[in-house]
Amino acid sequence: MKLRLILAAADRTVMDGFELDAPRQYFATSSLVVGYALCSSLLSVINKFAITMFDYPGLLTALQYLTSTVGVWVLGKLGFLYHDPFTFETAKKFLPAATVFYLAIFTNTNLLRHANVDTFVVFRSLTPLLVAIADTIFRKQPCPSKLTFFSLVVILGGAVCYVLTDSAFNLTAYSWAIAYLVTITTEMVYIKHMVTNLGLNTWGFVFYNNLLSLMMAPAFCFVTGEYADVFTAYGSSSGIWFNIMAFVAVALSCVFGFLISFFGFAARKAISATAFTVTGVANKFLTVAINVLIWDKHASKIGLICLLLTLVGGVLYQQSVTSDGHFSQQRGSTISKKANGVVGNVDSEDERHDKRLSGRDSVRLQLIPLNDTTIVYQMHHSKCTRSFSLPDACGINLL
């Protein structure tokens, strides 16, 4: 019988009989972290550049969804990654989550269309505050610790000061900012729960999100009336369709949108959750610095100071949640036991990271025969002796 072995491993997962060369592992890990840092820090600026040169947010996001969907499908066919196969039953269950994801990206693009990158970073930094409130009210989580509460107050104070000192205040821009804040918070609280229940792996989550969003894109273009603007521009002799800079901007946004998925998930595998979080915070500072250096589409000096205050609050927040890691690991072991009772459920690294699990407890082996009957094995840390790191998911055919 021909079986496919799927290894879903977290950072520095242990398993007997394997040992990677230390210099190679260091080089590979460093490359992943650098790649993630570059993609993460440049993506917002590139998207702002793309929407400035190509003023069709619906079509732009549709092209990004198409690139990511085709990219995951092609790499899956080539054996570089494994994603859950498409089924109409799963798609039907996942549709509400994909709708929230589409709205988050749609409002994000329109926010960048009407505001600068600094405004986007400020409102993006406010998400921990709303997520903490939502977790406490709807998910019955315990109230934040004193340090966490203080960090959230710092974030809120920096954001309020930024809005009050914004000389380029625009009601349309801030309306999109509030819409983005609501949708991205809903996505963080709701989608993780949805994906966990469906048992999708990391790349399956990416594949379903982008494919279903691509299917919804034409309807949104029709509702917003963007299709008329697109046809008008396409019919004109002098339009953005023949602008080489617009083509480059759109191409870069599509490529970086896909690369951030790869480097983000791979970096989470290669380094600890704390190191990944620190890298994410540093990326925001890089985004602000790059945005200030390359053009004049940025906030004033006072606005930048308020923005930095918001980012400092984000650093304090990450330190506060990291200090609770021991409690999270104990709670995570209970969650892991419940998850292991579901046949075929491979925990995504997103879920482990969000629950602040170290990921060093176990490695799960998923054997998928040709008849799609799934067998899951669990090997614990106590039964293993040597360490190694794996890519996001390795598909190995056993004859």
mmCIF file of C-alpha atoms in Angstrom:
data_model
loop_
_atom_site.group_PDB
_atom_site.id
_atom_site.type_symbol
_atom_site.label_atom_id
_atom_site.label_comp_id
_atom_site.label_asym_id
_atom_site.label_seq_id
_atom_site.Cartn_x
_atom_site.Cartn_y
_atom_site.Cartn_z
ATOM 1 C CA MET A 1 0.000 0.000 0.000
ATOM 2 C CA LYS A 2 1.250 3.492 -0.870
ATOM 3 C CA LEU A 3 1.139 5.937 2.008
ATOM 4 C CA ARG A 4 1.940 9.614 2.337
ATOM 5 C CA LEU A 5 3.642 10.654 5.553
ATOM 6 C CA ILE A 6 2.828 14.160 6.720
ATOM 7 C CA LEU A 7 4.983 15.557 9.498
ATOM 8 C CA ALA A 8 3.413 18.532 11.289
ATOM 9 C CA ALA A 9 6.257 19.740 13.487
ATOM 10 C CA ALA A 10 6.743 22.842 15.599
ATOM 11 C CA ASP A 11 9.986 24.692 16.221
ATOM 12 C CA ARG A 12 12.848 22.454 17.342
ATOM 13 C CA THR A 13 10.570 19.451 17.628
ATOM 14 C CA VAL A 14 12.380 16.347 18.810
ATOM 15 C CA MET A 15 12.413 12.932 17.205
ATOM 16 C CA ASP A 16 14.714 9.939 17.480
ATOM 17 C CA GLY A 17 17.174 9.206 14.725
ATOM 18 C CA PHE A 18 17.529 12.663 13.116
ATOM 19 C CA GLU A 19 20.104 15.385 13.654
ATOM 20 C CA LEU A 20 20.620 18.354 11.342
ATOM 21 C CA ASP A 21 24.002 19.951 10.787
ATOM 22 C CA ALA A 22 24.209 23.006 13.087
ATOM 23 C CA PRO A 23 25.726 25.504 10.591
ATOM 24 C CA ARG A 24 23.182 24.575 7.925
ATOM 25 C CA GLN A 25 20.335 24.833 10.397
ATOM 26 C CA TYR A 26 21.575 28.256 11.547
ATOM 27 C CA PHE A 27 21.841 29.491 7.957
ATOM 28 C CA ALA A 28 18.395 28.150 7.065
ATOM 29 C CA THR A 29 16.811 29.673 10.159
ATOM 30 C CA SER A 30 18.507 33.028 9.590
ATOM 31 C CA SER A 31 17.364 33.058 5.961
ATOM 32 C CA LEU A 32 13.762 32.401 6.969
ATOM 33 C CA VAL A 33 13.803 35.134 9.621
ATOM 34 C CA VAL A 34 15.382 37.674 7.249
ATOM 35 C CA GLY A 35 12.902 36.750 4.518
ATOM 36 C CA TYR A 36 9.976 37.136 6.892
ATOM 37 C CA ALA A 37 11.291 40.471 8.200
ATOM 38 C CA LEU A 38 11.714 41.888 4.693
ATOM 39 C CA CYS A 39 8.308 40.695 3.479
ATOM 40 C CA SER A 40 6.484 41.819 6.605
ATOM 41 C CA SER A 41 8.097 45.261 6.790
ATOM 42 C CA LEU A 42 7.751 45.966 3.063
ATOM 43 C CA LEU A 43 4.287 44.534 2.408
ATOM 44 C CA SER A 44 2.269 47.496 3.727
ATOM 45 C CA VAL A 45 4.453 49.978 1.842
ATOM 46 C CA ILE A 46 4.216 47.910 -1.356
ATOM 47 C CA ASN A 47 0.433 47.655 -1.019
ATOM 48 C CA LYS A 48 0.240 51.427 -0.559
ATOM 49 C CA PHE A 49 2.396 51.859 -3.672
ATOM 50 C CA ALA A 50 0.204 49.399 -5.596
ATOM 51 C CA ILE A 51 -3.107 51.032 -4.675
ATOM 52 C CA THR A 52 -1.619 54.449 -5.515
ATOM 53 C CA MET A 53 -0.576 53.334 -9.003
ATOM 54 C CA PHE A 54 -3.553 50.979 -9.558
ATOM 55 C CA ASP A 55 -6.631 52.586 -8.011
ATOM 56 C CA TYR A 56 -8.894 49.525 -8.131
ATOM 57 C CA PRO A 57 -8.870 47.866 -4.677
ATOM 58 C CA GLY A 58 -11.307 45.085 -5.592
ATOM 59 C CA LEU A 59 -9.385 44.008 -8.677
ATOM 60 C CA LEU A 60 -6.054 44.356 -6.874
ATOM 61 C CA THR A 61 -7.100 42.044 -4.042
ATOM 62 C CA ALA A 62 -8.582 39.577 -6.554
ATOM 63 C CA LEU A 63 -5.203 39.360 -8.301
ATOM 64 C CA GLN A 64 -3.532 38.786 -4.933
ATOM 65 C CA TYR A 65 -5.975 35.987 -4.096
ATOM 66 C CA LEU A 66 -5.363 34.425 -7.500
ATOM 67 C CA THR A 67 -1.580 34.496 -7.029
ATOM 68 C CA SER A 68 -1.739 32.923 -3.567
ATOM 69 C CA THR A 69 -4.253 30.253 -4.609
ATOM 70 C CA VAL A 70 -2.286 29.213 -7.691
ATOM 71 C CA GLY A 71 0.984 29.386 -5.741
ATOM 72 C CA VAL A 72 -0.215 27.024 -3.010
ATOM 73 C CA TRP A 73 -1.781 24.653 -5.549
ATOM 74 C CA VAL A 74 1.353 24.498 -7.735
ATOM 75 C CA LEU A 75 3.734 24.016 -4.797
ATOM 76 C CA GLY A 76 1.418 21.318 -3.478
ATOM 77 C CA LYS A 77 1.498 19.510 -6.821
ATOM 78 C CA LEU A 78 5.304 19.758 -6.860
ATOM 79 C CA GLY A 79 5.512 18.265 -3.365
ATOM 80 C CA PHE A 80 6.990 21.304 -1.610
ATOM 81 C CA LEU A 81 4.031 21.598 0.768
ATOM 82 C CA TYR A 82 0.816 19.833 1.712
ATOM 83 C CA HIS A 83 -2.587 21.486 1.853
ATOM 84 C CA ASP A 84 -5.996 20.024 2.570
ATOM 85 C CA PRO A 85 -7.782 18.990 -0.638
ATOM 86 C CA PHE A 86 -10.734 21.071 -1.763
ATOM 87 C CA THR A 87 -14.157 19.657 -0.945
ATOM 88 C CA PHE A 88 -17.505 21.402 -1.277
ATOM 89 C CA GLU A 89 -18.531 20.275 2.193
ATOM 90 C CA THR A 90 -15.478 21.889 3.809
ATOM 91 C CA ALA A 91 -15.851 24.983 1.615
ATOM 92 C CA LYS A 92 -19.457 25.385 2.752
ATOM 93 C CA LYS A 93 -18.423 25.226 6.415
ATOM 94 C CA PHE A 94 -15.460 27.548 5.859
ATOM 95 C CA LEU A 95 -17.420 30.174 3.875
ATOM 96 C CA PRO A 96 -18.291 32.407 6.892
ATOM 97 C CA ALA A 97 -14.621 32.533 7.917
ATOM 98 C CA ALA A 98 -13.553 33.309 4.353
ATOM 99 C CA THR A 99 -16.118 36.109 4.195
ATOM 100 C CA VAL A 100 -14.663 37.721 7.315
ATOM 101 C CA PHE A 101 -11.170 37.313 5.852
ATOM 102 C CA TYR A 102 -12.254 38.945 2.590
ATOM 103 C CA LEU A 103 -13.797 41.889 4.434
ATOM 104 C CA ALA A 104 -10.609 42.342 6.479
ATOM 105 C CA ILE A 105 -8.441 42.476 3.349
ATOM 106 C CA PHE A 106 -10.989 44.639 1.512
ATOM 107 C CA THR A 107 -11.138 47.239 4.302
ATOM 108 C CA ASN A 108 -7.345 47.069 4.674
ATOM 109 C CA THR A 109 -6.835 47.901 0.992
ATOM 110 C CA ASN A 110 -9.350 50.750 1.079
ATOM 111 C CA LEU A 111 -7.705 52.111 4.237
ATOM 112 C CA LEU A 112 -4.351 52.232 2.447
ATOM 113 C CA ARG A 113 -6.126 53.820 -0.512
ATOM 114 C CA HIS A 114 -7.343 56.799 1.557
ATOM 115 C CA ALA A 115 -4.705 57.022 4.317
ATOM 116 C CA ASN A 116 -0.954 56.655 4.761
ATOM 117 C CA VAL A 117 0.867 53.599 6.059
ATOM 118 C CA ASP A 118 1.350 55.178 9.499
ATOM 119 C CA THR A 119 -2.416 55.377 10.042
ATOM 120 C CA PHE A 120 -2.696 51.720 9.070
ATOM 121 C CA VAL A 121 0.038 50.717 11.555
ATOM 122 C CA VAL A 122 -1.638 52.675 14.373
ATOM 123 C CA PHE A 123 -5.019 51.014 13.885
ATOM 124 C CA ARG A 124 -3.396 47.619 13.348
ATOM 125 C CA SER A 125 -1.651 48.059 16.700
ATOM 126 C CA LEU A 126 -5.024 48.597 18.390
ATOM 127 C CA THR A 127 -6.134 45.020 17.689
ATOM 128 C CA PRO A 128 -4.717 43.528 20.952
ATOM 129 C CA LEU A 129 -6.958 45.908 22.908
ATOM 130 C CA LEU A 130 -10.142 44.839 21.130
ATOM 131 C CA VAL A 131 -9.126 41.162 21.118
ATOM 132 C CA ALA A 132 -8.543 41.293 24.892
ATOM 133 C CA ILE A 133 -11.998 42.828 25.384
ATOM 134 C CA ALA A 134 -13.626 40.276 23.075
ATOM 135 C CA ASP A 135 -11.857 37.363 24.789
ATOM 136 C CA THR A 136 -12.996 38.567 28.210
ATOM 137 C CA ILE A 137 -16.624 39.184 27.203
ATOM 138 C CA PHE A 138 -17.390 36.486 24.636
ATOM 139 C CA ARG A 139 -14.871 33.718 25.365
ATOM 140 C CA LYS A 140 -14.970 34.115 29.164
ATOM 141 C CA GLN A 141 -11.187 34.464 29.396
ATOM 142 C CA PRO A 142 -9.684 35.907 32.617
ATOM 143 C CA CYS A 143 -9.134 39.655 32.804
ATOM 144 C CA PRO A 144 -5.706 40.878 31.621
ATOM 145 C CA SER A 145 -2.890 41.191 34.149
ATOM 146 C CA LYS A 146 -1.775 44.610 35.409
ATOM 147 C CA LEU A 147 1.147 44.796 32.960
ATOM 148 C CA THR A 148 -1.065 43.731 30.070
ATOM 149 C CA PHE A 149 -3.697 46.308 31.031
ATOM 150 C CA PHE A 150 -1.036 49.032 31.295
ATOM 151 C CA SER A 151 0.379 48.136 27.876
ATOM 152 C CA LEU A 152 -3.102 48.294 26.340
ATOM 153 C CA VAL A 153 -3.619 51.745 27.887
ATOM 154 C CA VAL A 154 -0.306 52.893 26.361
ATOM 155 C CA ILE A 155 -1.398 51.582 22.949
ATOM 156 C CA LEU A 156 -4.754 53.355 23.230
ATOM 157 C CA GLY A 157 -3.125 56.594 24.416
ATOM 158 C CA GLY A 158 -0.677 56.608 21.511
ATOM 159 C CA ALA A 159 -3.472 55.962 19.021
ATOM 160 C CA VAL A 160 -5.689 58.734 20.431
ATOM 161 C CA CYS A 161 -2.797 61.215 20.360
ATOM 162 C CA TYR A 162 -2.045 60.223 16.760
ATOM 163 C CA VAL A 163 -5.632 60.889 15.675
ATOM 164 C CA LEU A 164 -5.767 64.234 17.510
ATOM 165 C CA THR A 165 -2.506 65.436 15.930
ATOM 166 C CA ASP A 166 -3.173 64.105 12.429
ATOM 167 C CA SER A 167 -3.102 67.174 10.166
ATOM 168 C CA ALA A 168 -4.341 65.070 7.244
ATOM 169 C CA PHE A 169 -7.432 63.874 9.117
ATOM 170 C CA ASN A 170 -9.967 62.534 6.647
ATOM 171 C CA LEU A 171 -13.392 61.200 7.610
ATOM 172 C CA THR A 172 -13.406 58.685 4.758
ATOM 173 C CA ALA A 173 -9.983 57.331 5.739
ATOM 174 C CA TYR A 174 -10.910 56.940 9.394
ATOM 175 C CA SER A 175 -14.218 55.326 8.495
ATOM 176 C CA TRP A 176 -12.288 52.655 6.601
ATOM 177 C CA ALA A 177 -9.850 52.442 9.536
ATOM 178 C CA ILE A 178 -12.657 51.693 11.997
ATOM 179 C CA ALA A 179 -14.185 49.172 9.582
ATOM 180 C CA TYR A 180 -10.780 47.489 9.237
ATOM 181 C CA LEU A 181 -10.281 47.413 13.001
ATOM 182 C CA VAL A 182 -13.651 45.729 13.540
ATOM 183 C CA THR A 183 -13.172 43.140 10.787
ATOM 184 C CA ILE A 184 -9.571 42.245 11.682
ATOM 185 C CA THR A 185 -10.565 41.801 15.341
ATOM 186 C CA THR A 186 -13.478 39.588 14.309
ATOM 187 C CA GLU A 187 -11.110 37.583 12.137
ATOM 188 C CA MET A 188 -8.657 37.033 14.995
ATOM 189 C CA VAL A 189 -11.334 35.908 17.435
ATOM 190 C CA TYR A 190 -13.630 33.972 15.086
ATOM 191 C CA ILE A 191 -11.507 32.478 12.304
ATOM 192 C CA LYS A 192 -9.102 30.686 14.654
ATOM 193 C CA HIS A 193 -12.067 28.972 16.286
ATOM 194 C CA MET A 194 -13.559 28.071 12.898
ATOM 195 C CA VAL A 195 -10.320 26.651 11.482
ATOM 196 C CA THR A 196 -9.653 24.639 14.632
ATOM 197 C CA ASN A 197 -13.065 22.989 14.424
ATOM 198 C CA LEU A 198 -12.597 22.152 10.731
ATOM 199 C CA GLY A 199 -9.172 20.592 11.344
ATOM 200 C CA LEU A 200 -7.425 22.434 8.496
ATOM 201 C CA ASN A 201 -3.652 22.543 8.432
ATOM 202 C CA THR A 202 -1.729 25.768 7.838
ATOM 203 C CA TRP A 203 -1.590 25.666 4.039
ATOM 204 C CA GLY A 204 -5.144 24.375 3.880
ATOM 205 C CA PHE A 205 -6.175 27.505 5.743
ATOM 206 C CA VAL A 206 -4.297 29.673 3.203
ATOM 207 C CA PHE A 207 -5.708 27.734 0.247
ATOM 208 C CA TYR A 208 -9.358 27.873 1.334
ATOM 209 C CA ASN A 209 -9.111 31.508 2.439
ATOM 210 C CA ASN A 210 -7.723 32.729 -0.879
ATOM 211 C CA LEU A 211 -9.765 30.451 -3.149
ATOM 212 C CA LEU A 212 -13.112 31.338 -1.577
ATOM 213 C CA SER A 213 -12.142 35.018 -1.428
ATOM 214 C CA LEU A 214 -11.291 34.881 -5.128
ATOM 215 C CA MET A 215 -14.776 33.504 -5.813
ATOM 216 C CA MET A 216 -16.364 36.354 -3.843
ATOM 217 C CA ALA A 217 -14.331 39.107 -5.530
ATOM 218 C CA PRO A 218 -16.573 39.572 -8.629
ATOM 219 C CA ALA A 219 -19.668 40.043 -6.465
ATOM 220 C CA PHE A 220 -17.958 42.737 -4.383
ATOM 221 C CA CYS A 221 -16.709 44.505 -7.520
ATOM 222 C CA PHE A 222 -20.290 44.579 -8.799
ATOM 223 C CA VAL A 223 -21.797 45.806 -5.510
ATOM 224 C CA THR A 224 -19.235 48.602 -5.100
ATOM 225 C CA GLY A 225 -19.549 49.629 -8.752
ATOM 226 C CA GLU A 226 -15.841 49.177 -9.362
ATOM 227 C CA TYR A 227 -16.490 47.031 -12.422
ATOM 228 C CA ALA A 228 -17.765 50.124 -14.294
ATOM 229 C CA ASP A 229 -14.553 52.037 -13.538
ATOM 230 C CA VAL A 230 -12.478 49.061 -14.663
ATOM 231 C CA PHE A 231 -14.325 48.741 -17.988
ATOM 232 C CA THR A 232 -14.086 52.490 -18.569
ATOM 233 C CA ALA A 233 -10.342 52.515 -17.930
ATOM 234 C CA TYR A 234 -9.841 49.424 -20.079
ATOM 235 C CA GLY A 235 -11.739 51.012 -22.976
ATOM 236 C CA SER A 236 -9.758 54.248 -22.859
ATOM 237 C CA SER A 237 -6.640 54.541 -25.005
ATOM 238 C CA SER A 238 -4.567 56.086 -22.223
ATOM 239 C CA GLY A 239 -5.046 54.195 -19.006
ATOM 240 C CA ILE A 240 -3.183 52.441 -16.228
ATOM 241 C CA TRP A 241 -3.323 49.180 -18.198
ATOM 242 C CA PHE A 242 -0.297 50.296 -20.219
ATOM 243 C CA ASN A 243 1.597 51.846 -17.289
ATOM 244 C CA ILE A 244 4.720 49.827 -16.547
ATOM 245 C CA MET A 245 4.946 51.210 -12.985
ATOM 246 C CA ALA A 246 1.393 50.079 -12.238
ATOM 247 C CA PHE A 247 2.217 46.608 -13.547
ATOM 248 C CA VAL A 248 5.357 46.393 -11.386
ATOM 249 C CA ALA A 249 3.478 47.631 -8.303
ATOM 250 C CA VAL A 250 0.661 45.098 -8.707
ATOM 251 C CA ALA A 251 3.105 42.264 -9.431
ATOM 252 C CA LEU A 252 5.158 43.082 -6.328
ATOM 253 C CA SER A 253 2.061 43.198 -4.113
ATOM 254 C CA CYS A 254 0.914 39.801 -5.422
ATOM 255 C CA VAL A 255 4.330 38.169 -4.995
ATOM 256 C CA PHE A 256 4.948 39.615 -1.533
ATOM 257 C CA GLY A 257 1.420 38.687 -0.478
ATOM 258 C CA PHE A 258 2.219 35.048 -1.198
ATOM 259 C CA LEU A 259 5.775 35.175 0.178
ATOM 260 C CA ILE A 260 4.574 36.516 3.527
ATOM 261 C CA SER A 261 2.507 33.340 3.913
ATOM 262 C CA PHE A 262 5.493 31.104 3.202
ATOM 263 C CA PHE A 263 8.093 32.986 5.264
ATOM 264 C CA GLY A 264 5.646 33.692 8.078
ATOM 265 C CA PHE A 265 4.650 30.058 8.585
ATOM 266 C CA ALA A 266 8.183 28.745 8.008
ATOM 267 C CA ALA A 267 9.694 31.249 10.455
ATOM 268 C CA ARG A 268 7.208 30.194 13.118
ATOM 269 C CA LYS A 269 8.480 26.642 12.676
ATOM 270 C CA ALA A 270 12.153 27.573 12.818
ATOM 271 C CA ILE A 271 12.232 29.873 15.866
ATOM 272 C CA SER A 272 10.505 30.089 19.211
ATOM 273 C CA ALA A 273 7.195 31.885 19.629
ATOM 274 C CA THR A 274 8.909 34.636 21.638
ATOM 275 C CA ALA A 275 11.542 35.228 18.954
ATOM 276 C CA PHE A 276 8.862 35.278 16.275
ATOM 277 C CA THR A 277 6.858 37.845 18.236
ATOM 278 C CA VAL A 278 9.912 40.067 18.757
ATOM 279 C CA THR A 279 10.594 39.871 15.017
ATOM 280 C CA GLY A 280 7.017 40.909 14.289
ATOM 281 C CA VAL A 281 7.291 43.948 16.562
ATOM 282 C CA ALA A 282 10.619 44.941 14.989
ATOM 283 C CA ASN A 283 9.009 44.672 11.561
ATOM 284 C CA LYS A 284 6.558 47.438 12.472
ATOM 285 C CA PHE A 285 9.437 49.773 13.308
ATOM 286 C CA LEU A 286 11.068 48.849 9.989
ATOM 287 C CA THR A 287 7.814 49.563 8.157
ATOM 288 C CA VAL A 288 7.619 53.047 9.665
ATOM 289 C CA ALA A 289 11.299 53.751 8.929
ATOM 290 C CA ILE A 290 11.046 52.580 5.307
ATOM 291 C CA ASN A 291 7.845 54.545 4.769
ATOM 292 C CA VAL A 292 9.484 57.747 6.061
ATOM 293 C CA LEU A 293 12.625 57.303 3.955
ATOM 294 C CA ILE A 294 11.189 56.484 0.532
ATOM 295 C CA TRP A 295 8.495 59.177 0.094
ATOM 296 C CA ASP A 296 6.473 61.956 1.724
ATOM 297 C CA LYS A 297 3.318 59.880 2.303
ATOM 298 C CA HIS A 298 3.786 59.665 6.066
ATOM 299 C CA ALA A 299 2.681 61.377 9.267
ATOM 300 C CA SER A 300 4.124 64.547 10.785
ATOM 301 C CA LYS A 301 6.885 64.470 13.414
ATOM 302 C CA ILE A 302 4.369 64.645 16.254
ATOM 303 C CA GLY A 303 2.315 61.929 14.589
ATOM 304 C CA LEU A 304 5.387 59.711 14.283
ATOM 305 C CA ILE A 305 6.121 60.185 18.002
ATOM 306 C CA CYS A 306 2.565 59.098 18.834
ATOM 307 C CA LEU A 307 2.974 56.150 16.474
ATOM 308 C CA LEU A 308 6.189 55.100 18.222
ATOM 309 C CA LEU A 309 4.362 55.351 21.566
ATOM 310 C CA THR A 310 1.762 52.933 20.210
ATOM 311 C CA LEU A 311 4.494 50.530 19.101
ATOM 312 C CA VAL A 312 6.175 50.748 22.517
ATOM 313 C CA GLY A 313 2.846 49.745 24.037
ATOM 314 C CA GLY A 314 2.881 46.785 21.661
ATOM 315 C CA VAL A 315 6.323 45.769 22.939
ATOM 316 C CA LEU A 316 5.091 45.947 26.545
ATOM 317 C CA TYR A 317 2.049 43.897 25.589
ATOM 318 C CA GLN A 318 4.200 41.156 24.063
ATOM 319 C CA GLN A 319 6.348 41.049 27.199
ATOM 320 C CA SER A 320 3.267 40.774 29.392
ATOM 321 C CA VAL A 321 1.738 37.891 27.453
ATOM 322 C CA THR A 322 5.105 36.102 27.246
ATOM 323 C CA SER A 323 5.396 36.183 31.037
ATOM 324 C CA ASP A 324 2.186 34.145 31.182
ATOM 325 C CA GLY A 325 3.706 31.432 28.988
ATOM 326 C CA HIS A 326 3.952 28.800 31.716
ATOM 327 C CA PHE A 327 0.230 28.959 32.404
ATOM 328 C CA SER A 328 -0.524 28.861 28.686
ATOM 329 C CA GLN A 329 1.579 25.716 28.238
ATOM 330 C CA GLN A 330 -0.349 23.938 30.980
ATOM 331 C CA ARG A 331 -3.642 24.946 29.416
ATOM 332 C CA GLY A 332 -2.299 24.014 25.990
ATOM 333 C CA SER A 333 -1.552 20.437 27.051
ATOM 334 C CA THR A 334 -5.245 19.964 27.851
ATOM 335 C CA ILE A 335 -6.243 21.459 24.505
ATOM 336 C CA SER A 336 -3.765 19.181 22.726
ATOM 337 C CA LYS A 337 -5.251 16.090 24.334
ATOM 338 C CA LYS A 338 -8.719 17.074 23.167
ATOM 339 C CA ALA A 339 -7.472 17.829 19.669
ATOM 340 C CA ASN A 340 -5.702 14.478 19.400
ATOM 341 C CA GLY A 341 -9.043 12.753 19.798
ATOM 342 C CA VAL A 342 -10.149 14.071 16.406
ATOM 343 C CA VAL A 343 -8.863 11.773 13.663
ATOM 344 C CA GLY A 344 -7.134 13.657 10.873
ATOM 345 C CA ASN A 345 -6.873 16.952 12.755
ATOM 346 C CA VAL A 346 -3.407 18.472 12.282
ATOM 347 C CA ASP A 347 -2.979 21.532 14.506
ATOM 348 C CA SER A 348 -1.888 24.613 12.585
ATOM 349 C CA GLU A 349 1.148 26.512 13.782
ATOM 350 C CA ASP A 350 -0.998 29.648 13.829
ATOM 351 C CA GLU A 351 -3.126 28.129 16.588
ATOM 352 C CA ARG A 352 -0.127 27.004 18.631
ATOM 353 C CA HIS A 353 1.506 30.397 18.368
ATOM 354 C CA ASP A 354 -1.629 32.307 19.309
ATOM 355 C CA LYS A 355 -2.038 30.161 22.423
ATOM 356 C CA ARG A 356 1.654 30.787 23.195
ATOM 357 C CA LEU A 357 2.575 27.104 23.189
ATOM 358 C CA SER A 358 6.228 26.235 22.863
ATOM 359 C CA GLY A 359 5.496 23.551 20.292
ATOM 360 C CA ARG A 360 8.099 21.222 21.807
ATOM 361 C CA ASP A 361 5.721 18.704 23.312
ATOM 362 C CA SER A 362 5.211 16.372 20.385
ATOM 363 C CA VAL A 363 5.371 15.664 16.699
ATOM 364 C CA ARG A 364 2.330 14.254 14.925
ATOM 365 C CA LEU A 365 2.594 11.785 12.075
ATOM 366 C CA GLN A 366 -0.358 11.661 9.711
ATOM 367 C CA LEU A 367 -0.519 8.674 7.370
ATOM 368 C CA ILE A 368 -2.927 9.141 4.469
ATOM 369 C CA PRO A 369 -3.509 5.967 2.401
ATOM 370 C CA LEU A 370 -4.888 6.140 -1.116
ATOM 371 C CA ASN A 371 -8.410 5.538 0.129
ATOM 372 C CA ASP A 372 -8.162 8.753 2.212
ATOM 373 C CA THR A 373 -8.476 6.881 5.501
ATOM 374 C CA THR A 374 -6.361 8.867 7.951
ATOM 375 C CA ILE A 375 -4.259 7.471 10.765
ATOM 376 C CA VAL A 376 -2.663 9.815 13.322
ATOM 377 C CA TYR A 377 0.248 8.901 15.580
ATOM 378 C CA GLN A 378 1.525 10.943 18.517
ATOM 379 C CA MET A 379 5.145 10.754 19.682
ATOM 380 C CA HIS A 380 5.989 12.564 22.909
ATOM 381 C CA HIS A 381 9.122 14.381 23.985
ATOM 382 C CA SER A 382 9.995 11.776 26.610
ATOM 383 C CA LYS A 383 10.390 9.073 23.943
ATOM 384 C CA CYS A 384 12.760 11.045 21.728
ATOM 385 C CA THR A 385 16.398 11.961 22.065
ATOM 386 C CA ARG A 386 17.671 14.130 19.202
ATOM 387 C CA SER A 387 16.438 17.407 17.797
ATOM 388 C CA PHE A 388 15.759 18.539 14.252
ATOM 389 C CA SER A 389 13.680 21.131 12.445
ATOM 390 C CA LEU A 390 11.286 20.520 9.565
ATOM 391 C CA PRO A 391 9.699 22.726 6.930
ATOM 392 C CA ASP A 392 6.031 23.589 7.229
ATOM 393 C CA ALA A 393 4.880 20.159 6.076
ATOM 394 C CA CYS A 394 6.934 17.499 4.325
ATOM 395 C CA GLY A 395 5.225 14.994 2.058
ATOM 396 C CA ILE A 396 7.103 11.683 1.834
ATOM 397 C CA ASN A 397 5.810 8.826 -0.307
ATOM 398 C CA LEU A 398 6.359 5.375 1.197
ATOM 399 C CA LEU A 399 6.214 2.509 -1.311
#
